[in-house]
mmCIF file of C-alpha atoms and ligand atoms in Angstrom:
data_model
loop_
_atom_site.group_PDB
_atom_site.id
_atom_site.type_symbol
_atom_site.label_atom_id
_atom_site.label_comp_id
_atom_site.label_asym_id
_atom_site.label_seq_id
_atom_site.Cartn_x
_atom_site.Cartn_y
_atom_site.Cartn_z
ATOM 1 C CA MET A 1 5.628 -5.013 32.188
ATOM 2 C CA LYS A 2 5.891 -2.046 29.849
ATOM 3 C CA GLU A 3 5.675 -2.803 26.141
ATOM 4 C CA ILE A 4 6.598 -0.683 23.148
ATOM 5 C CA ILE A 5 6.808 -1.327 19.419
ATOM 6 C CA LEU A 6 10.239 -1.664 17.839
ATOM 7 C CA ALA A 7 10.472 -1.485 14.068
ATOM 8 C CA LYS A 8 13.244 -1.636 11.497
ATOM 9 C CA CYS A 9 13.485 0.902 8.702
ATOM 10 C CA GLY A 10 13.247 -0.647 5.237
ATOM 11 C CA GLU A 11 15.015 0.438 2.079
ATOM 12 C CA LEU A 12 15.369 4.040 3.188
ATOM 13 C CA VAL A 13 18.456 3.008 5.192
ATOM 14 C CA LEU A 14 20.273 2.919 1.837
ATOM 15 C CA LYS A 15 19.695 6.648 1.354
ATOM 16 C CA GLY A 16 22.555 9.055 1.726
ATOM 17 C CA LEU A 17 22.353 12.690 2.716
ATOM 18 C CA ASN A 18 18.586 12.920 2.183
ATOM 19 C CA ARG A 19 17.852 10.024 4.528
ATOM 20 C CA MET A 20 16.685 12.429 7.235
ATOM 21 C CA SER A 21 13.834 13.667 5.069
ATOM 22 C CA PHE A 22 12.662 10.070 4.443
ATOM 23 C CA GLU A 23 12.830 9.403 8.173
ATOM 24 C CA LYS A 24 10.801 12.523 8.899
ATOM 25 C CA THR A 25 8.101 11.402 6.473
ATOM 26 C CA LEU A 26 8.095 7.932 7.995
ATOM 27 C CA ILE A 27 7.713 9.312 11.531
ATOM 28 C CA LYS A 28 4.854 11.551 10.406
ATOM 29 C CA ASN A 29 3.133 8.592 8.697
ATOM 30 C CA ILE A 30 3.460 6.334 11.746
ATOM 31 C CA LYS A 31 2.006 9.039 13.998
ATOM 32 C CA GLN A 32 -0.829 9.565 11.539
ATOM 33 C CA ALA A 33 -1.596 5.832 11.307
ATOM 34 C CA LEU A 34 -1.740 5.687 15.106
ATOM 35 C CA SER A 35 -3.685 8.913 15.598
ATOM 36 C CA PRO A 36 -7.066 7.179 16.182
ATOM 37 C CA LEU A 37 -5.425 5.565 19.218
ATOM 38 C CA GLY A 38 -3.982 8.787 20.609
ATOM 39 C CA GLU A 39 -0.715 10.659 20.381
ATOM 40 C CA PHE A 40 2.382 8.484 20.182
ATOM 41 C CA ASP A 41 6.077 9.219 20.562
ATOM 42 C CA VAL A 42 8.003 8.006 17.541
ATOM 43 C CA ALA A 43 11.778 8.272 17.221
ATOM 44 C CA ILE A 44 14.332 6.737 14.862
ATOM 45 C CA MET A 45 17.818 5.918 16.073
ATOM 46 C CA GLN A 46 20.289 3.873 14.039
ATOM 47 C CA SER A 47 17.563 2.544 11.720
ATOM 48 C CA THR A 48 15.453 1.349 14.650
ATOM 49 C CA ILE A 49 12.082 2.988 15.164
ATOM 50 C CA TYR A 50 10.876 3.315 18.763
ATOM 51 C CA ILE A 51 7.117 3.664 19.125
ATOM 52 C CA ASP A 52 5.903 4.501 22.605
ATOM 53 C CA LYS A 53 3.160 6.456 24.305
ATOM 54 C CA ASP A 54 3.092 8.593 27.399
ATOM 55 C CA GLY A 55 1.552 6.452 30.120
ATOM 56 C CA GLY A 56 2.030 3.242 28.098
ATOM 57 C CA ILE A 57 0.318 1.812 25.004
ATOM 58 C CA GLU A 58 -3.057 0.543 26.213
ATOM 59 C CA ASN A 59 -4.052 -1.375 23.124
ATOM 60 C CA ILE A 60 -0.752 -2.578 21.748
ATOM 61 C CA ASP A 61 -2.268 -5.178 19.392
ATOM 62 C CA ALA A 62 -4.365 -2.541 17.628
ATOM 63 C CA ALA A 63 -1.374 -0.195 17.428
ATOM 64 C CA PHE A 64 0.779 -3.004 16.069
ATOM 65 C CA GLU A 65 -1.710 -3.808 13.285
ATOM 66 C CA ARG A 66 -1.736 -0.170 12.255
ATOM 67 C CA VAL A 67 2.054 0.128 12.149
ATOM 68 C CA LYS A 68 2.185 -3.059 10.075
ATOM 69 C CA ARG A 69 0.521 -1.176 7.228
ATOM 70 C CA VAL A 70 2.942 1.738 7.184
ATOM 71 C CA PHE A 71 5.244 1.681 4.161
ATOM 72 C CA GLY A 72 8.959 2.061 4.824
ATOM 73 C CA ILE A 73 9.128 -0.518 7.611
ATOM 74 C CA ALA A 74 10.915 -3.819 6.973
ATOM 75 C CA ALA A 75 10.070 -5.648 10.206
ATOM 76 C CA LEU A 76 8.507 -4.978 13.589
ATOM 77 C CA CYS A 77 7.837 -6.527 16.963
ATOM 78 C CA LYS A 78 6.320 -5.775 20.321
ATOM 79 C CA ALA A 79 9.052 -5.499 22.923
ATOM 80 C CA ALA A 80 9.135 -5.413 26.709
ATOM 81 C CA VAL A 81 11.236 -2.631 28.173
ATOM 82 C CA CYS A 82 13.536 -3.430 31.077
ATOM 83 C CA GLN A 83 16.281 -1.876 33.118
ATOM 84 C CA LYS A 84 19.825 -2.437 32.070
ATOM 85 C CA ASN A 85 20.757 -5.016 34.671
ATOM 86 C CA MET A 86 20.884 -8.776 34.380
ATOM 87 C CA ALA A 87 18.302 -9.413 37.103
ATOM 88 C CA ASP A 88 15.654 -7.313 35.417
ATOM 89 C CA ILE A 89 16.530 -8.629 31.958
ATOM 90 C CA LYS A 90 16.148 -12.244 33.117
ATOM 91 C CA LYS A 91 12.896 -11.565 34.937
ATOM 92 C CA THR A 92 11.411 -9.700 31.972
ATOM 93 C CA ALA A 93 12.642 -12.289 29.472
ATOM 94 C CA LEU A 94 10.939 -15.050 31.451
ATOM 95 C CA LEU A 95 7.641 -13.155 31.727
ATOM 96 C CA TYR A 96 7.698 -12.247 28.071
ATOM 97 C CA PHE A 97 8.618 -15.746 27.033
ATOM 98 C CA LEU A 98 5.733 -17.216 29.046
ATOM 99 C CA LYS A 99 3.362 -14.752 27.411
ATOM 100 C CA SER A 100 4.484 -15.723 23.888
ATOM 101 C CA LEU A 101 4.943 -19.396 24.639
ATOM 102 C CA GLY A 102 1.741 -20.831 23.134
ATOM 103 C CA THR A 103 2.403 -24.439 22.226
ATOM 104 C CA ALA A 104 6.130 -23.908 21.778
ATOM 105 C CA LYS A 105 8.397 -26.661 23.104
ATOM 106 C CA THR A 106 11.782 -25.339 22.053
ATOM 107 C CA PHE A 107 13.458 -21.938 22.166
ATOM 108 C CA LYS A 108 16.716 -20.133 21.820
ATOM 109 C CA VAL A 109 17.985 -16.784 23.088
ATOM 110 C CA MET A 110 19.658 -14.236 20.857
ATOM 111 C CA SER A 111 21.313 -11.074 22.032
ATOM 112 C CA LYS A 112 22.396 -7.778 20.495
ATOM 113 C CA ARG A 113 24.428 -5.392 22.547
ATOM 114 C CA SER A 114 24.800 -1.952 20.991
ATOM 115 C CA ASP A 115 25.872 -0.511 24.353
ATOM 116 C CA LYS A 116 29.323 -2.072 24.586
ATOM 117 C CA ARG A 117 29.771 -0.762 28.140
ATOM 118 C CA PHE A 118 27.220 -3.266 29.415
ATOM 119 C CA GLU A 119 28.964 -5.685 31.760
ATOM 120 C CA TYR A 120 28.111 -8.878 29.862
ATOM 121 C CA ASN A 121 28.756 -9.619 26.227
ATOM 122 C CA SER A 122 26.176 -11.184 23.906
ATOM 123 C CA PRO A 123 27.113 -14.884 24.435
ATOM 124 C CA GLN A 124 27.045 -14.333 28.199
ATOM 125 C CA ILE A 125 23.634 -12.669 28.045
ATOM 126 C CA CYS A 126 22.280 -15.561 25.954
ATOM 127 C CA ALA A 127 23.676 -18.169 28.329
ATOM 128 C CA GLN A 128 22.337 -16.483 31.462
ATOM 129 C CA VAL A 129 18.878 -15.732 30.105
ATOM 130 C CA GLY A 130 18.619 -19.181 28.486
ATOM 131 C CA SER A 131 19.457 -21.070 31.675
ATOM 132 C CA TYR A 132 17.109 -18.845 33.707
ATOM 133 C CA ILE A 133 14.218 -19.709 31.376
ATOM 134 C CA LEU A 134 15.124 -23.429 31.426
ATOM 135 C CA LYS A 135 15.169 -23.408 35.211
ATOM 136 C CA ASN A 136 11.743 -21.763 35.486
ATOM 137 C CA VAL A 137 9.686 -23.329 32.689
ATOM 138 C CA GLU A 138 8.767 -26.989 32.536
ATOM 139 C CA ASN A 139 8.824 -29.179 29.436
ATOM 140 C CA ILE A 140 10.921 -26.831 27.385
ATOM 141 C CA SER A 141 14.312 -27.280 25.759
ATOM 142 C CA VAL A 142 16.820 -25.285 23.766
ATOM 143 C CA ASP A 143 17.097 -25.780 20.023
ATOM 144 C CA VAL A 144 19.564 -23.372 18.444
ATOM 145 C CA HIS A 145 18.901 -24.477 14.869
ATOM 146 C CA ASN A 146 15.135 -24.621 14.566
ATOM 147 C CA PRO A 147 13.490 -23.186 17.692
ATOM 148 C CA ASP A 148 9.732 -22.686 18.037
ATOM 149 C CA VAL A 149 10.375 -19.312 19.681
ATOM 150 C CA THR A 150 13.402 -17.044 19.630
ATOM 151 C CA VAL A 151 13.792 -14.688 22.565
ATOM 152 C CA THR A 152 15.865 -11.664 21.633
ATOM 153 C CA VAL A 153 17.526 -9.424 24.201
ATOM 154 C CA GLU A 154 18.730 -6.052 22.953
ATOM 155 C CA VAL A 155 20.862 -3.893 25.207
ATOM 156 C CA ARG A 156 20.735 -0.360 23.890
ATOM 157 C CA ASP A 157 21.785 3.047 25.173
ATOM 158 C CA PHE A 158 18.812 3.956 27.331
ATOM 159 C CA ALA A 159 17.211 0.607 28.143
ATOM 160 C CA ALA A 160 17.199 -3.081 27.372
ATOM 161 C CA TYR A 161 14.437 -4.745 25.371
ATOM 162 C CA VAL A 162 13.147 -8.274 25.207
ATOM 163 C CA HIS A 163 11.114 -9.467 22.280
ATOM 164 C CA CYS A 164 10.105 -12.603 20.441
ATOM 165 C CA ASP A 165 9.945 -13.099 16.682
ATOM 166 C CA ASN A 166 9.755 -10.145 14.301
ATOM 167 C CA GLU A 167 6.878 -9.844 11.888
ATOM 168 C CA GLN A 168 7.278 -8.632 8.364
ATOM 169 C CA GLY A 169 6.494 -4.945 7.803
ATOM 170 C CA ALA A 170 4.760 -3.382 4.798
ATOM 171 C CA GLY A 171 8.128 -2.744 3.090
ATOM 172 C CA GLY A 172 8.607 -0.112 0.405
ATOM 173 C CA MET A 173 9.290 3.592 0.828
ATOM 174 C CA PRO A 174 7.468 6.026 3.140
ATOM 175 C CA TYR A 175 4.127 7.046 1.668
ATOM 176 C CA GLY A 176 4.461 10.442 0.011
ATOM 177 C CA SER A 177 8.260 10.395 -0.217
ATOM 178 C CA SER A 178 8.297 9.874 -4.008
ATOM 179 C CA GLY A 179 5.809 12.516 -5.191
ATOM 180 C CA LYS A 180 2.158 12.330 -6.174
ATOM 181 C CA ALA A 181 0.253 10.294 -8.772
ATOM 182 C CA CYS A 182 -3.291 9.939 -9.969
ATOM 183 C CA LEU A 183 -4.710 6.394 -9.960
ATOM 184 C CA LEU A 184 -7.408 5.425 -12.464
ATOM 185 C CA LEU A 185 -9.574 3.461 -10.099
ATOM 186 C CA SER A 186 -12.290 1.206 -11.480
ATOM 187 C CA GLY A 187 -14.307 -1.203 -9.407
ATOM 188 C CA GLY A 188 -12.219 -4.145 -10.639
ATOM 189 C CA ILE A 189 -9.515 -6.278 -9.100
ATOM 190 C CA ASP A 190 -6.537 -4.743 -10.833
ATOM 191 C CA SER A 191 -6.548 -1.001 -10.257
ATOM 192 C CA PRO A 192 -6.619 -1.089 -6.417
ATOM 193 C CA VAL A 193 -3.620 -3.435 -6.542
ATOM 194 C CA ALA A 194 -1.836 -1.078 -8.930
ATOM 195 C CA GLY A 195 -2.481 1.818 -6.540
ATOM 196 C CA TYR A 196 -1.219 -0.166 -3.579
ATOM 197 C CA MET A 197 1.963 -1.114 -5.423
ATOM 198 C CA MET A 198 2.841 2.442 -6.391
ATOM 199 C CA ALA A 199 1.911 3.808 -2.946
ATOM 200 C CA LYS A 200 4.318 1.239 -1.580
ATOM 201 C CA ARG A 201 7.052 2.877 -3.606
ATOM 202 C CA GLY A 202 6.280 6.159 -1.883
ATOM 203 C CA LEU A 203 3.798 7.793 -4.257
ATOM 204 C CA LEU A 204 1.013 9.830 -2.696
ATOM 205 C CA LEU A 205 -2.238 8.841 -4.406
ATOM 206 C CA SER A 206 -5.305 10.597 -5.607
ATOM 207 C CA ALA A 207 -7.864 8.592 -7.581
ATOM 208 C CA VAL A 208 -10.073 9.217 -10.589
ATOM 209 C CA HIS A 209 -13.185 7.178 -11.227
ATOM 210 C CA PHE A 210 -15.405 7.303 -14.327
ATOM 211 C CA TYR A 211 -19.056 6.417 -13.929
ATOM 212 C CA SER A 212 -21.876 6.303 -16.446
ATOM 213 C CA PRO A 213 -25.379 6.702 -15.096
ATOM 214 C CA PRO A 214 -27.910 5.346 -15.871
ATOM 215 C CA TYR A 215 -25.811 2.463 -17.266
ATOM 216 C CA THR A 216 -23.870 2.165 -14.028
ATOM 217 C CA GLY A 217 -25.651 2.502 -10.702
ATOM 218 C CA GLU A 218 -25.135 4.098 -7.318
ATOM 219 C CA LEU A 219 -23.877 0.806 -5.884
ATOM 220 C CA ALA A 220 -21.029 0.711 -8.394
ATOM 221 C CA LYS A 221 -19.988 4.178 -7.253
ATOM 222 C CA GLN A 222 -20.233 3.161 -3.610
ATOM 223 C CA LYS A 223 -18.085 0.143 -4.364
ATOM 224 C CA VAL A 224 -15.282 2.382 -5.573
ATOM 225 C CA VAL A 225 -15.550 4.485 -2.404
ATOM 226 C CA SER A 226 -15.255 1.257 -0.376
ATOM 227 C CA LEU A 227 -12.181 0.235 -2.367
ATOM 228 C CA ALA A 228 -10.611 3.643 -1.823
ATOM 229 C CA LYS A 229 -11.345 3.331 1.907
ATOM 230 C CA ARG A 230 -9.598 -0.058 2.032
ATOM 231 C CA LEU A 231 -6.626 1.440 0.237
ATOM 232 C CA SER A 232 -6.600 4.312 2.704
ATOM 233 C CA ASP A 233 -5.336 1.911 5.377
ATOM 234 C CA TYR A 234 -2.085 2.202 3.446
ATOM 235 C CA CYS A 235 -2.649 5.556 1.729
ATOM 236 C CA PRO A 236 -4.425 7.922 4.116
ATOM 237 C CA GLY A 237 -6.056 11.148 3.006
ATOM 238 C CA MET A 238 -6.774 10.168 -0.593
ATOM 239 C CA GLU A 239 -8.997 12.352 -2.769
ATOM 240 C CA LEU A 240 -11.354 10.511 -5.122
ATOM 241 C CA TYR A 241 -12.429 12.450 -8.221
ATOM 242 C CA ASN A 242 -15.643 11.136 -9.760
ATOM 243 C CA VAL A 243 -16.149 11.992 -13.415
ATOM 244 C CA ARG A 244 -19.425 11.490 -15.260
ATOM 245 C CA PHE A 245 -18.574 9.607 -18.425
ATOM 246 C CA THR A 246 -21.986 8.926 -19.963
ATOM 247 C CA GLU A 247 -21.991 11.582 -22.660
ATOM 248 C CA ILE A 248 -18.563 10.571 -23.926
ATOM 249 C CA GLN A 249 -19.475 6.899 -24.130
ATOM 250 C CA GLU A 250 -22.776 7.622 -25.872
ATOM 251 C CA GLN A 251 -21.130 9.904 -28.402
ATOM 252 C CA ILE A 252 -18.414 7.363 -29.232
ATOM 253 C CA LYS A 253 -21.016 4.646 -29.584
ATOM 254 C CA LYS A 254 -23.135 6.777 -31.845
ATOM 255 C CA ASN A 255 -20.416 8.165 -34.094
ATOM 256 C CA CYS A 256 -17.365 5.925 -34.169
ATOM 257 C CA LYS A 257 -16.542 2.484 -35.526
ATOM 258 C CA ASP A 258 -17.692 -0.152 -33.086
ATOM 259 C CA ASP A 259 -14.455 -2.176 -33.055
ATOM 260 C CA LEU A 260 -12.486 0.929 -32.006
ATOM 261 C CA PHE A 261 -14.887 1.892 -29.217
ATOM 262 C CA THR A 262 -12.753 0.698 -26.321
ATOM 263 C CA VAL A 263 -9.506 2.331 -27.406
ATOM 264 C CA ILE A 264 -11.224 5.637 -28.153
ATOM 265 C CA MET A 265 -12.941 5.479 -24.774
ATOM 266 C CA ARG A 266 -9.651 4.769 -23.035
ATOM 267 C CA ARG A 267 -8.082 7.755 -24.778
ATOM 268 C CA PHE A 268 -10.803 9.934 -23.252
ATOM 269 C CA MET A 269 -10.057 8.451 -19.840
ATOM 270 C CA VAL A 270 -6.405 9.387 -20.291
ATOM 271 C CA ARG A 271 -7.235 12.927 -21.461
ATOM 272 C CA LEU A 272 -9.432 13.482 -18.415
ATOM 273 C CA ALA A 273 -7.166 11.826 -15.871
ATOM 274 C CA ASP A 274 -4.207 13.703 -17.298
ATOM 275 C CA GLU A 275 -5.995 17.028 -16.829
ATOM 276 C CA ILE A 276 -7.069 16.126 -13.291
ATOM 277 C CA ALA A 277 -3.501 15.069 -12.519
ATOM 278 C CA PHE A 278 -2.263 18.371 -13.871
ATOM 279 C CA ARG A 279 -4.735 20.397 -11.808
ATOM 280 C CA SER A 280 -4.010 18.454 -8.627
ATOM 281 C CA HIS A 281 -0.213 18.674 -9.038
ATOM 282 C CA ALA A 282 0.274 14.940 -9.615
ATOM 283 C CA ASN A 283 3.202 13.866 -11.772
ATOM 284 C CA ALA A 284 2.063 10.486 -13.042
ATOM 285 C CA LEU A 285 -0.963 8.393 -13.898
ATOM 286 C CA ILE A 286 -1.350 4.836 -12.619
ATOM 287 C CA THR A 287 -3.475 2.149 -14.253
ATOM 288 C CA GLY A 288 -4.113 -1.504 -13.516
ATOM 289 C CA GLU A 289 -3.311 -2.674 -17.021
ATOM 290 C CA SER A 290 -1.469 -5.930 -17.600
ATOM 291 C CA LEU A 291 -0.003 -6.809 -20.975
ATOM 292 C CA GLY A 292 -2.327 -8.854 -23.143
ATOM 293 C CA GLN A 293 -5.073 -9.200 -20.509
ATOM 294 C CA VAL A 294 -7.759 -7.697 -22.777
ATOM 295 C CA ALA A 295 -7.895 -6.139 -26.245
ATOM 296 C CA SER A 296 -7.159 -2.653 -24.921
ATOM 297 C CA GLN A 297 -4.021 -3.904 -23.225
ATOM 298 C CA THR A 298 -2.011 -4.917 -26.274
ATOM 299 C CA LEU A 299 1.171 -3.000 -27.030
ATOM 300 C CA SER A 300 -0.385 -1.078 -29.899
ATOM 301 C CA ALA A 301 -3.447 -0.108 -27.855
ATOM 302 C CA LEU A 302 -1.255 0.978 -24.939
ATOM 303 C CA ASN A 303 0.947 3.068 -27.237
ATOM 304 C CA ILE A 304 -2.100 4.763 -28.642
ATOM 305 C CA THR A 305 -3.495 5.684 -25.242
ATOM 306 C CA ASP A 306 -0.131 6.744 -23.809
ATOM 307 C CA GLU A 307 0.701 9.263 -26.473
ATOM 308 C CA LEU A 308 -1.972 11.636 -25.131
ATOM 309 C CA SER A 309 -0.647 11.920 -21.621
ATOM 310 C CA ARG A 310 1.642 14.728 -20.524
ATOM 311 C CA HIS A 311 2.539 12.591 -17.521
ATOM 312 C CA ILE A 312 4.245 9.238 -17.344
ATOM 313 C CA VAL A 313 1.714 6.375 -17.176
ATOM 314 C CA LEU A 314 2.773 3.832 -14.565
ATOM 315 C CA ARG A 315 1.492 0.273 -14.959
ATOM 316 C CA PRO A 316 2.908 -1.739 -12.082
ATOM 317 C CA LEU A 317 0.923 -4.850 -13.070
ATOM 318 C CA ILE A 318 2.148 -4.915 -16.654
ATOM 319 C CA GLY A 319 4.182 -8.111 -16.182
ATOM 320 C CA MET A 320 1.931 -9.866 -13.686
ATOM 321 C CA ASP A 321 -0.440 -12.786 -14.242
ATOM 322 C CA LYS A 322 -4.006 -12.476 -13.016
ATOM 323 C CA GLU A 323 -3.337 -15.040 -10.320
ATOM 324 C CA GLU A 324 -0.482 -12.982 -8.930
ATOM 325 C CA ILE A 325 -2.642 -9.853 -8.970
ATOM 326 C CA VAL A 326 -5.436 -11.676 -7.141
ATOM 327 C CA ALA A 327 -2.969 -12.819 -4.475
ATOM 328 C CA VAL A 328 -2.031 -9.197 -3.749
ATOM 329 C CA SER A 329 -5.667 -8.080 -3.747
ATOM 330 C CA ARG A 330 -6.436 -10.747 -1.158
ATOM 331 C CA LYS A 331 -3.475 -9.649 0.906
ATOM 332 C CA ILE A 332 -4.639 -6.024 0.968
ATOM 333 C CA ASP A 333 -8.284 -7.039 1.470
ATOM 334 C CA THR A 334 -9.677 -5.418 -1.658
ATOM 335 C CA PHE A 335 -10.565 -8.675 -3.398
ATOM 336 C CA ASP A 336 -13.928 -9.218 -1.663
ATOM 337 C CA ILE A 337 -15.095 -5.748 -2.647
ATOM 338 C CA SER A 338 -13.710 -5.960 -6.188
ATOM 339 C CA VAL A 339 -15.698 -9.086 -7.011
ATOM 340 C CA LEU A 340 -19.054 -7.553 -6.054
ATOM 341 C CA PRO A 341 -21.097 -7.744 -9.248
ATOM 342 C CA TYR A 342 -21.782 -4.091 -10.083
ATOM 343 C CA GLU A 343 -21.236 -2.979 -13.630
ATOM 344 C CA ASP A 344 -18.242 -0.757 -14.455
ATOM 345 C CA CYS A 345 -18.521 1.831 -17.215
ATOM 346 C CA CYS A 346 -15.817 -0.067 -19.103
ATOM 347 C CA THR A 347 -18.145 -2.955 -19.748
ATOM 348 C CA VAL A 348 -20.982 -0.749 -20.964
ATOM 349 C CA PHE A 349 -21.125 -0.704 -24.797
ATOM 350 C CA THR A 350 -18.117 -3.035 -25.073
ATOM 351 C CA PRO A 351 -17.831 -4.166 -28.686
ATOM 352 C CA ARG A 352 -17.988 -7.859 -29.327
ATOM 353 C CA HIS A 353 -14.883 -7.841 -31.528
ATOM 354 C CA PRO A 354 -12.575 -5.029 -30.435
ATOM 355 C CA LYS A 355 -9.616 -4.390 -32.691
ATOM 356 C CA THR A 356 -6.433 -5.543 -30.963
ATOM 357 C CA ARG A 357 -4.035 -3.727 -33.279
ATOM 358 C CA PRO A 358 -5.606 -0.401 -34.086
ATOM 359 C CA SER A 359 -3.528 2.211 -35.859
ATOM 360 C CA LEU A 360 -3.304 5.755 -34.580
ATOM 361 C CA GLU A 361 -4.372 7.078 -37.994
ATOM 362 C CA GLU A 362 -7.677 5.224 -38.002
ATOM 363 C CA ILE A 363 -8.338 6.233 -34.402
ATOM 364 C CA ILE A 364 -7.783 9.880 -35.233
ATOM 365 C CA ILE A 365 -10.147 9.658 -38.214
ATOM 366 C CA GLU A 366 -12.845 8.315 -35.896
ATOM 367 C CA GLU A 367 -12.147 10.811 -33.122
ATOM 368 C CA ASN A 368 -12.445 13.692 -35.560
ATOM 369 C CA LYS A 369 -16.121 12.862 -35.828
ATOM 370 C CA LEU A 370 -16.443 14.060 -32.219
ATOM 371 C CA ASP A 371 -16.081 17.454 -30.570
ATOM 372 C CA ILE A 372 -13.286 16.252 -28.303
ATOM 373 C CA GLU A 373 -12.672 19.533 -26.502
ATOM 374 C CA LYS A 374 -16.319 20.051 -25.689
ATOM 375 C CA LEU A 375 -16.771 16.484 -24.477
ATOM 376 C CA VAL A 376 -13.685 16.752 -22.267
ATOM 377 C CA ASN A 377 -14.759 20.101 -20.821
ATOM 378 C CA ASN A 378 -18.312 18.902 -20.183
ATOM 379 C CA ALA A 379 -16.961 15.877 -18.339
ATOM 380 C CA LEU A 380 -14.549 18.010 -16.311
ATOM 381 C CA ASP A 381 -17.503 20.178 -15.272
ATOM 382 C CA THR A 382 -19.112 17.129 -13.647
ATOM 383 C CA VAL A 383 -16.150 16.319 -11.395
ATOM 384 C CA THR A 384 -17.004 15.852 -7.741
ATOM 385 C CA VAL A 385 -14.468 15.106 -5.044
ATOM 386 C CA VAL A 386 -14.837 12.636 -2.200
ATOM 387 C CA GLN A 387 -12.348 12.989 0.633
ATOM 388 C CA ILE A 388 -11.529 9.448 1.731
HETATM 389 P P1 ATP B 401 -9.660 -3.423 -13.295
HETATM 390 O O1 ATP B 401 -9.754 -4.775 -12.699
HETATM 391 O O2 ATP B 401 -8.741 -2.515 -12.553
HETATM 392 O O3 ATP B 401 -11.012 -2.818 -13.565
HETATM 393 P P2 ATP B 401 -9.551 -4.485 -15.901
HETATM 394 O O4 ATP B 401 -8.762 -5.707 -16.024
HETATM 395 O O5 ATP B 401 -11.022 -4.604 -15.768
HETATM 396 O O6 ATP B 401 -8.973 -3.611 -14.706
HETATM 397 P P3 ATP B 401 -9.926 -2.532 -17.964
HETATM 398 O O7 ATP B 401 -11.375 -2.493 -17.701
HETATM 399 O O8 ATP B 401 -9.427 -2.610 -19.367
HETATM 400 O O9 ATP B 401 -9.165 -3.662 -17.189
HETATM 401 O O10 ATP B 401 -9.286 -1.269 -17.342
HETATM 402 C C1 ATP B 401 -7.907 -1.069 -17.365
HETATM 403 C C2 ATP B 401 -7.546 0.041 -16.410
HETATM 404 O O11 ATP B 401 -8.217 1.250 -16.757
HETATM 405 C C3 ATP B 401 -7.995 -0.226 -14.991
HETATM 406 O O12 ATP B 401 -7.085 -1.016 -14.296
HETATM 407 C C4 ATP B 401 -8.099 1.162 -14.427
HETATM 408 O O13 ATP B 401 -6.823 1.670 -14.076
HETATM 409 C C5 ATP B 401 -8.625 1.951 -15.625
HETATM 410 N N1 ATP B 401 -10.108 2.002 -15.581
HETATM 411 C C6 ATP B 401 -10.994 1.165 -16.148
HETATM 412 N N2 ATP B 401 -12.262 1.516 -15.877
HETATM 413 C C7 ATP B 401 -12.180 2.628 -15.103
HETATM 414 C C8 ATP B 401 -13.149 3.477 -14.464
HETATM 415 N N3 ATP B 401 -14.442 3.258 -14.569
HETATM 416 N N4 ATP B 401 -12.685 4.525 -13.762
HETATM 417 C C9 ATP B 401 -11.363 4.749 -13.632
HETATM 418 N N5 ATP B 401 -10.420 3.993 -14.203
HETATM 419 C C10 ATP B 401 -10.812 2.937 -14.928
HETATM 420 MG MG1 MG B 402 -12.308 -2.901 -15.233
#
């Protein structure tokens, strides 16, 4: 029995004239996700994606898991291919049903017939396949309202397909179809989730990480690489820019008011990330900030950090509770890495009583005690790039 993967395009089906370019990106992304398993044939016809391989897909479960992480796909299933005649459809449906049976006791058959020339209509196909299964499998009955397994028969132009239940796809828009953005990636729970959410909307990601040796160690840096690698299941080919942040933090600590430390530090992060975004042709910054979560995430603090950026700052978590963010981080498997206990540069020198409503004027007075340009340029000189 030959199996392929059938998938349904997500939101991109709503696109008009430019739909082809979204489909092209999606096909490229699926092929790339599958490339460790060989070269696959991927085609889209009428919003259905056909994923096949010359000589058959040897490891279909592994291929399926990979396609499940490709953005732009609403749903997917493994499907058995059969000839377009009732005998072969029935035989294949029975074999496939037995394979997917598990502990199921009830089933129903559904049918879609896009080739209207086929000699039986959908109700006839359902009736024939259903009675064939009933005749050949013991202890099984039909339940049209709440079946344990639904067997779907699709009669299309070139072949017929039999499959059981669809699984949910990754959703969103094809990765890279919305432009490029630079993610400020810490070792925490929030920023990987923020990156995932924007990648899901089609943004190609690069990441910037600030580290502060000797206050933060090699393990903290490694942790961020591991997080970026996890994200790369969804966002392949990411570049991670590491920026040494020690001098900036020490200079702020030494020269500026303690209760403004965090906001001034965050303004340096924005200056640096903004420049890296500019140089790497990204059009937005992404952070994992959520309103009110900490002192630097109040409206006034956010306004004060935003005003420095030439690019829009996207904060997909702004309206989410921590619990909701954690649920996503578990789903994308970054949670276990995020909770490893290595210090992030953000927590180094954190003031005990940060000001929650700083004014821009007082910040600027403090910043003028520093040689901002020199600090920024020194930090930019330390940038190293890791190709994930
Ligand atoms: P996270 O869990 O993502 O670390 P957080 O709740 O700890 O977030 P903050 O430490 O205030 O919040 O950081 C807010 C955002 O600033 C982060 O989500 C991230 O986008 C960015 N950020 C913080 N620290 C770093 C860092 N060391 N390198 C790069 N970006 C950082
Ligand atoms: Mg953090």
